[in-house]
Coordinates of C-alpha atoms in Angstrom, one line a residue:
Chain X
K1 CA -90.2 -18.6 70.2
A2 CA -92.9 -21.2 69.6
G3 CA -93.4 -22.1 66.1
V4 CA -96.4 -22.9 64.1
T5 CA -99.1 -24.9 65.8
Q6 CA -101.5 -26.8 64.2
T7 CA -104.8 -28.4 65.8
P8 CA -105.6 -31.4 65.5
R9 CA -102.7 -33.5 64.4
Y10 CA -105.4 -36.3 63.4
L11 CA -108.7 -36.3 62.2
I12 CA -111.1 -38.8 60.7
K13 CA -114.4 -37.8 58.8
T14 CA -116.9 -39.6 57.0
R15 CA -117.6 -38.8 53.2
G16 CA -119.9 -35.8 52.9
Q17 CA -119.2 -34.3 56.2
Q18 CA -117.3 -31.0 56.6
V19 CA -114.0 -30.1 58.8
T20 CA -112.2 -27.2 60.2
L21 CA -108.6 -27.1 60.4
S22 CA -106.5 -24.6 62.7
C23 CA -103.3 -22.9 62.4
S24 CA -101.6 -20.6 64.9
P25 CA -98.6 -18.8 62.9
I26 CA -95.6 -17.8 64.7
S27 CA -96.1 -14.6 66.9
G28 CA -95.3 -11.7 64.9
H29 CA -96.0 -13.2 61.4
R30 CA -99.0 -11.9 59.4
S31 CA -99.0 -14.3 56.5
V32 CA -100.5 -17.8 56.7
S33 CA -100.3 -20.1 53.9
W34 CA -102.3 -23.7 53.6
Y35 CA -101.0 -26.7 51.6
Q36 CA -102.3 -30.0 51.0
Q37 CA -99.8 -32.8 50.6
T38 CA -100.7 -36.3 49.0
P39 CA -98.4 -39.0 48.0
G40 CA -99.7 -38.3 44.3
Q41 CA -99.8 -34.7 44.0
G42 CA -97.1 -33.7 46.5
L43 CA -97.5 -30.3 48.3
Q44 CA -100.1 -28.1 46.6
F45 CA -100.9 -24.5 47.6
L46 CA -104.4 -23.9 48.6
F47 CA -104.2 -20.2 49.7
E48 CA -102.6 -17.4 51.7
Y49 CA -103.9 -14.9 54.1
F50 CA -102.4 -11.8 55.0
S51 CA -103.9 -9.2 57.5
E52 CA -107.3 -11.3 57.5
T53 CA -107.4 -10.9 53.5
Q54 CA -106.9 -13.8 51.1
R55 CA -104.1 -12.5 48.8
N56 CA -103.4 -15.7 46.7
K57 CA -105.5 -18.8 45.8
G58 CA -104.6 -22.1 44.3
N59 CA -106.5 -24.4 42.0
F60 CA -108.9 -25.9 44.5
P61 CA -112.8 -26.3 44.2
G62 CA -114.8 -23.9 46.4
R63 CA -115.3 -26.6 49.0
F64 CA -112.0 -25.3 50.4
S65 CA -112.2 -22.3 52.2
G66 CA -110.2 -20.3 54.7
R67 CA -110.2 -17.3 56.9
Q68 CA -107.8 -15.5 59.1
F69 CA -108.6 -13.6 62.3
S70 CA -107.2 -10.4 63.6
N71 CA -104.5 -12.0 65.8
S72 CA -103.2 -14.0 62.5
R73 CA -104.8 -17.4 63.7
S74 CA -106.3 -19.0 60.6
E75 CA -108.6 -21.5 59.9
M76 CA -109.5 -23.8 56.9
N77 CA -112.9 -25.5 56.0
V78 CA -113.5 -28.3 53.8
S79 CA -117.1 -29.1 53.2
T80 CA -118.8 -32.2 51.5
L81 CA -115.9 -34.1 52.2
E82 CA -114.6 -36.8 49.3
L83 CA -112.5 -39.6 49.6
G84 CA -109.6 -37.9 47.9
D85 CA -109.4 -35.2 50.4
S86 CA -107.4 -37.4 52.6
A87 CA -104.2 -35.9 53.0
L88 CA -101.8 -33.9 55.1
Y89 CA -102.8 -30.3 55.3
L90 CA -99.9 -27.9 56.3
C91 CA -99.9 -24.6 57.6
A92 CA -97.0 -22.0 57.1
S93 CA -96.4 -18.8 58.5
S94 CA -94.3 -15.7 57.4
S95 CA -93.6 -12.1 58.2
A96 CA -93.9 -11.5 54.3
T97 CA -94.5 -7.6 54.6
G98 CA -93.7 -6.0 51.4
G99 CA -91.4 -8.5 50.3
V100 CA -91.1 -12.4 50.2
T101 CA -89.6 -14.0 53.2
E102 CA -89.1 -17.7 54.5
A103 CA -92.1 -19.6 55.4
F104 CA -92.0 -22.0 58.4
F105 CA -94.4 -25.2 58.8
G106 CA -96.4 -26.6 61.2
Q107 CA -96.2 -30.4 61.9
G108 CA -99.7 -30.7 59.6
T109 CA -103.2 -32.3 60.2
R110 CA -103.5 -35.6 59.0
L111 CA -107.1 -36.0 57.7
T112 CA -108.6 -39.1 56.6
V113 CA -112.0 -39.4 54.9
V114 CA -113.7 -42.9 55.1
Chain G
G1 CA -99.1 -23.8 35.8
Q2 CA -95.8 -23.1 37.3
Q3 CA -93.6 -26.4 38.2
L4 CA -90.5 -27.0 39.7
N5 CA -88.6 -30.1 38.6
Q6 CA -86.5 -31.7 41.1
S7 CA -84.0 -34.2 40.4
P8 CA -83.1 -36.9 41.2
Q9 CA -86.3 -38.4 42.5
S10 CA -84.5 -40.7 44.8
M11 CA -81.2 -41.4 46.0
F12 CA -79.5 -44.3 48.1
I13 CA -76.1 -43.5 49.3
Q14 CA -73.5 -44.8 51.6
E15 CA -72.9 -43.0 54.9
G16 CA -70.1 -40.7 54.7
E17 CA -70.9 -39.9 50.8
D18 CA -71.5 -36.4 49.4
V19 CA -75.0 -35.6 47.8
S20 CA -76.4 -33.3 45.2
M21 CA -79.4 -32.3 43.9
N22 CA -81.0 -29.6 41.9
C23 CA -84.4 -27.9 41.1
T24 CA -85.4 -26.0 37.8
S25 CA -88.1 -23.7 37.3
S26 CA -89.7 -22.8 33.8
S27 CA -90.0 -19.1 35.2
I28 CA -87.7 -16.5 37.2
F29 CA -87.6 -16.9 41.0
N30 CA -86.5 -14.2 43.4
T31 CA -86.4 -16.5 46.5
W32 CA -85.4 -20.1 46.5
L33 CA -86.1 -22.2 49.7
W34 CA -84.7 -25.8 50.9
Y35 CA -86.9 -27.6 53.0
K36 CA -86.3 -31.2 54.6
Q37 CA -89.5 -33.4 55.7
E38 CA -89.5 -36.6 57.8
P39 CA -91.9 -38.6 58.0
G40 CA -95.3 -37.5 59.7
E41 CA -93.7 -33.9 60.2
G42 CA -94.1 -30.7 58.3
P43 CA -91.2 -29.2 56.2
V44 CA -88.5 -27.8 57.9
L45 CA -86.5 -24.9 56.3
L46 CA -82.6 -25.6 55.6
I47 CA -81.6 -22.7 53.6
A48 CA -83.1 -19.6 52.2
L49 CA -81.4 -17.8 48.9
Y50 CA -82.3 -14.4 47.8
K51 CA -79.7 -13.4 45.4
A52 CA -78.7 -14.7 41.8
G53 CA -75.3 -16.4 42.3
E54 CA -75.5 -16.8 46.0
L55 CA -74.0 -19.4 47.9
T56 CA -75.1 -20.1 51.3
S57 CA -74.1 -22.7 53.9
N58 CA -75.9 -24.1 57.1
G59 CA -73.4 -26.9 58.6
R60 CA -72.9 -29.7 56.2
L61 CA -75.5 -28.4 53.7
T62 CA -74.8 -25.9 50.9
A63 CA -77.1 -24.5 48.3
Q64 CA -76.7 -22.0 45.4
F65 CA -79.0 -19.8 43.8
G66 CA -78.5 -20.2 40.2
I67 CA -77.3 -17.1 37.8
T68 CA -80.1 -17.6 35.4
R69 CA -82.6 -17.5 38.5
K70 CA -84.3 -20.5 37.4
D71 CA -82.6 -23.1 39.1
S72 CA -80.9 -23.9 42.6
F73 CA -78.8 -26.7 43.8
L74 CA -78.5 -28.4 47.2
N75 CA -75.3 -30.4 48.2
I76 CA -74.9 -32.3 51.7
S77 CA -71.4 -33.4 52.3
A78 CA -70.4 -36.2 54.5
S79 CA -74.0 -37.8 54.9
I80 CA -75.1 -39.3 58.1
P81 CA -78.1 -41.5 58.8
S82 CA -80.0 -38.8 60.0
D83 CA -80.1 -36.8 56.7
V84 CA -82.6 -39.3 55.8
G85 CA -86.0 -37.7 54.6
I86 CA -87.3 -35.9 51.5
Y87 CA -85.7 -32.6 50.4
F88 CA -88.0 -29.9 48.8
C89 CA -87.2 -26.9 46.8
A90 CA -89.6 -24.1 46.8
G91 CA -89.9 -20.7 45.9
P92 CA -92.6 -17.9 45.2
P93 CA -92.8 -17.0 41.3
S94 CA -91.7 -13.4 41.2
G95 CA -94.3 -11.2 42.0
T96 CA -96.4 -13.6 44.1
Y97 CA -96.6 -14.7 47.8
K98 CA -97.9 -18.3 46.5
Y99 CA -94.8 -21.0 47.2
I100 CA -94.5 -23.5 44.5
F101 CA -92.8 -27.1 45.8
G102 CA -90.6 -29.2 43.8
T103 CA -91.4 -33.1 43.6
G104 CA -89.0 -33.9 46.2
T105 CA -85.8 -35.8 46.4
R106 CA -85.9 -38.8 48.7
L107 CA -82.8 -39.5 50.5
K108 CA -81.7 -42.8 51.9
V109 CA -78.4 -43.3 53.8
L110 CA -77.0 -46.7 54.3
A111 CA -74.8 -47.1 57.4

């Protein structure tokens, strides 16, 4: 079956702009999580959605937001971009129903803020 | 906050050698996951562990869930050049769906 799909793969934005990233999970998976990966901070958890509800949130400012649709697809939005937001943004999906299961990652969206 | 300490940070080994790396947590985990990431790609799940003391293999890879539930180990036997990458441990602290990742072990294999 198809894996996790993230679009776009690459993005270049200017400081102050906003950006929306998209993630389509593996068919049947209802949990979608987002992570930011940078050389300095490693993989940092942003938030997790399950059945259209945000279930967990990491320690990121309110400029980072997300949502999940009824078909489990998820979007992540970053407003008022800063240079430090340049990173690889990864989405992971899992079936996570009642218990914790494996998370499968997409290839990521490489965001560069100039 | 929660942290996963992974060691070593990097390893340079000769092809054919065995590799060991480990991950320790300040709190109990009910699940340990090991991932490999190659440049420009997302992490790929290698092994999942669900029970303290569990030993699981995936080809040349073997991982163990420590009996204290605060650590895990990954071994790679007879390394080959395509084993190059960054290996991450990860897990959700007990009672959460929020995965914490280790700092990664960067592996380089010299042919």
